[in-house]
Amino acid sequence: MIPTGEITPVEGTPYDFRRAGRIGDVIGRLPTEGYDHNWCIASGPGGEPVSAAHLYCPSSGIGMEVLTTQPGLTVYTGNFLSKSLIGANGEVMDKHSAVCLETQNYPNAPNVERFPSAVLTPGQTYDHTTLFRFSVRRPQKPPVQ
């Protein structure tokens, strides 16, 4: 995928996660193999980290929130994993069996003037913060069929 520099609205698309929803319910509507896309994050006051994403697994009760000072969040959903990869406890790592949340600047930022600068010149200090907050809730029982 080649970044175009275009920032497009997400409303009504499979990229709209402003409200909680299951990635697996919408990933099939994408024109690509899965998610490998950058979301623009509104900056916080005074450069404080802002909430960029929440993940939650109802069956385990494990949740994760990502907070960052970075302007972008790339979401990648293991689009090219194959059953030949074996993870922890012998778990088969198949396509879309994982999700990565990568805080970063906008892809192609050095070539798109209106994007936040990604250039670090001599004497400048690179200073960004990303926090991963984990939580556990009581797991939800699967529906009786």
Coordinates of C-alpha atoms in Angstrom, one line a residue:
M1 CA 0.0 0.0 0.0
I2 CA 1.3 3.4 -1.0
P3 CA 0.4 6.4 1.2
T4 CA -1.3 9.0 -0.9
G5 CA -1.3 11.8 1.7
E6 CA -5.1 11.9 1.7
I7 CA -6.9 11.9 5.0
T8 CA -10.4 10.5 4.5
P9 CA -13.5 10.5 6.7
V10 CA -14.2 7.1 8.3
E11 CA -17.9 7.4 9.0
G12 CA -19.9 4.5 7.6
T13 CA -16.8 2.6 6.5
P14 CA -15.0 -0.5 7.9
Y15 CA -12.4 2.0 9.2
D16 CA -14.8 3.6 11.7
F17 CA -13.9 2.4 15.2
R18 CA -15.0 5.6 17.0
R19 CA -17.5 3.2 18.8
A20 CA -16.5 -0.2 20.1
G21 CA -17.0 -3.0 17.6
R22 CA -15.5 -6.3 16.6
I23 CA -12.7 -6.1 14.0
G24 CA -13.8 -9.5 12.7
D25 CA -17.2 -8.2 11.9
V26 CA -16.0 -5.6 9.4
I27 CA -12.6 -6.8 8.1
G28 CA -14.3 -8.7 5.2
R29 CA -15.7 -5.4 3.9
L30 CA -12.2 -4.0 3.2
P31 CA -10.9 -3.6 -0.3
T32 CA -7.5 -5.0 1.0
E33 CA -6.3 -8.2 2.6
G34 CA -7.0 -6.7 6.1
Y35 CA -6.0 -3.7 8.1
D36 CA -2.6 -2.1 7.5
H37 CA -3.7 1.5 7.8
N38 CA -2.9 4.6 9.8
W39 CA -5.5 6.5 11.8
C40 CA -4.9 10.2 12.7
I41 CA -5.0 10.9 16.4
A42 CA -6.1 14.2 17.8
S43 CA -3.3 15.7 20.0
G44 CA -3.7 16.2 23.7
P45 CA -3.4 19.5 25.6
G46 CA 0.2 20.3 26.4
G47 CA 1.6 17.3 24.6
E48 CA 0.0 14.8 27.1
P49 CA -0.7 11.3 25.8
V50 CA -4.2 10.8 24.5
S51 CA -6.2 7.6 24.2
A52 CA -5.6 6.2 20.7
A53 CA -7.2 2.7 20.9
H54 CA -8.8 0.1 23.2
L55 CA -8.8 -3.6 22.6
Y56 CA -10.8 -6.1 24.6
C57 CA -11.3 -9.8 24.4
P58 CA -14.7 -10.9 25.9
S59 CA -13.7 -14.5 26.3
S60 CA -10.5 -13.8 28.3
G61 CA -11.6 -10.5 29.9
I62 CA -8.2 -9.0 29.0
G63 CA -8.2 -5.4 27.8
M64 CA -5.6 -3.0 26.5
E65 CA -5.7 0.8 26.0
V66 CA -3.0 2.6 24.0
L67 CA -2.2 6.2 24.9
T68 CA 0.3 8.2 22.9
T69 CA 1.7 11.6 22.0
Q70 CA 2.3 10.4 18.4
P71 CA 0.0 11.8 15.7
G72 CA -0.8 8.4 14.1
L73 CA -1.7 4.9 14.9
T74 CA -1.2 2.1 12.4
V75 CA -3.3 -1.0 12.8
Y76 CA -2.1 -4.2 11.3
T77 CA -4.1 -7.4 11.5
G78 CA -1.7 -10.2 10.6
N79 CA -2.8 -10.2 7.0
F80 CA -0.1 -12.6 5.8
L81 CA 0.3 -15.0 8.7
S82 CA -0.1 -18.6 7.7
K83 CA -0.9 -21.8 9.6
S84 CA 2.8 -22.7 9.4
L85 CA 3.5 -20.3 12.2
I86 CA 3.1 -21.7 15.8
G87 CA 2.8 -19.3 18.7
A88 CA 2.8 -19.7 22.4
N89 CA 1.3 -22.9 23.8
G90 CA 1.2 -24.4 20.3
E91 CA -1.4 -21.8 19.1
V92 CA -1.6 -21.8 15.3
M93 CA -1.1 -18.2 13.9
D94 CA -3.4 -18.0 10.9
K95 CA -4.4 -15.0 8.8
H96 CA -6.0 -12.2 11.0
S97 CA -5.2 -14.1 14.2
A98 CA -3.3 -11.2 15.6
V99 CA -3.5 -7.4 15.7
C100 CA -0.7 -4.9 16.1
L101 CA -1.1 -1.3 17.2
E102 CA 1.9 0.8 16.2
T103 CA 2.1 4.5 17.3
Q104 CA 4.0 6.6 14.9
N105 CA 4.0 9.6 12.6
Y106 CA 1.9 9.6 9.5
P107 CA 3.3 7.4 6.7
N108 CA 5.1 9.5 4.0
A109 CA 5.2 12.5 6.4
P110 CA 8.5 13.8 5.0
N111 CA 6.9 14.1 1.6
V112 CA 3.5 15.7 2.6
E113 CA 3.9 19.2 3.8
R114 CA 0.7 19.4 5.8
F115 CA 1.5 16.3 7.8
P116 CA 3.3 16.7 11.2
S117 CA 7.0 16.8 10.6
A118 CA 8.9 13.5 10.9
V119 CA 12.3 15.2 10.4
L120 CA 14.7 15.2 13.3
T121 CA 17.6 17.6 12.7
P122 CA 20.9 17.6 14.6
G123 CA 20.5 19.0 18.1
Q124 CA 16.8 18.2 18.3
T125 CA 15.5 15.7 20.8
Y126 CA 13.0 13.0 19.8
D127 CA 10.5 12.9 22.6
H128 CA 7.3 10.9 22.3
T129 CA 5.5 8.7 24.8
T130 CA 3.3 5.6 24.3
L131 CA 1.6 3.9 27.2
F132 CA 0.0 0.4 27.1
R133 CA -2.5 0.0 30.0
F134 CA -3.7 -3.5 30.6
S135 CA -6.9 -4.5 32.5
V136 CA -8.8 -7.6 33.3
R137 CA -12.6 -7.9 33.6
R138 CA -14.7 -10.9 34.3
P139 CA -14.8 -12.9 31.0
Q140 CA -18.2 -13.1 29.2
K141 CA -19.7 -16.5 28.7
P142 CA -20.3 -17.3 25.0
P143 CA -24.0 -17.3 24.1
V144 CA -25.8 -20.7 24.4
Q145 CA -26.7 -22.1 21.0

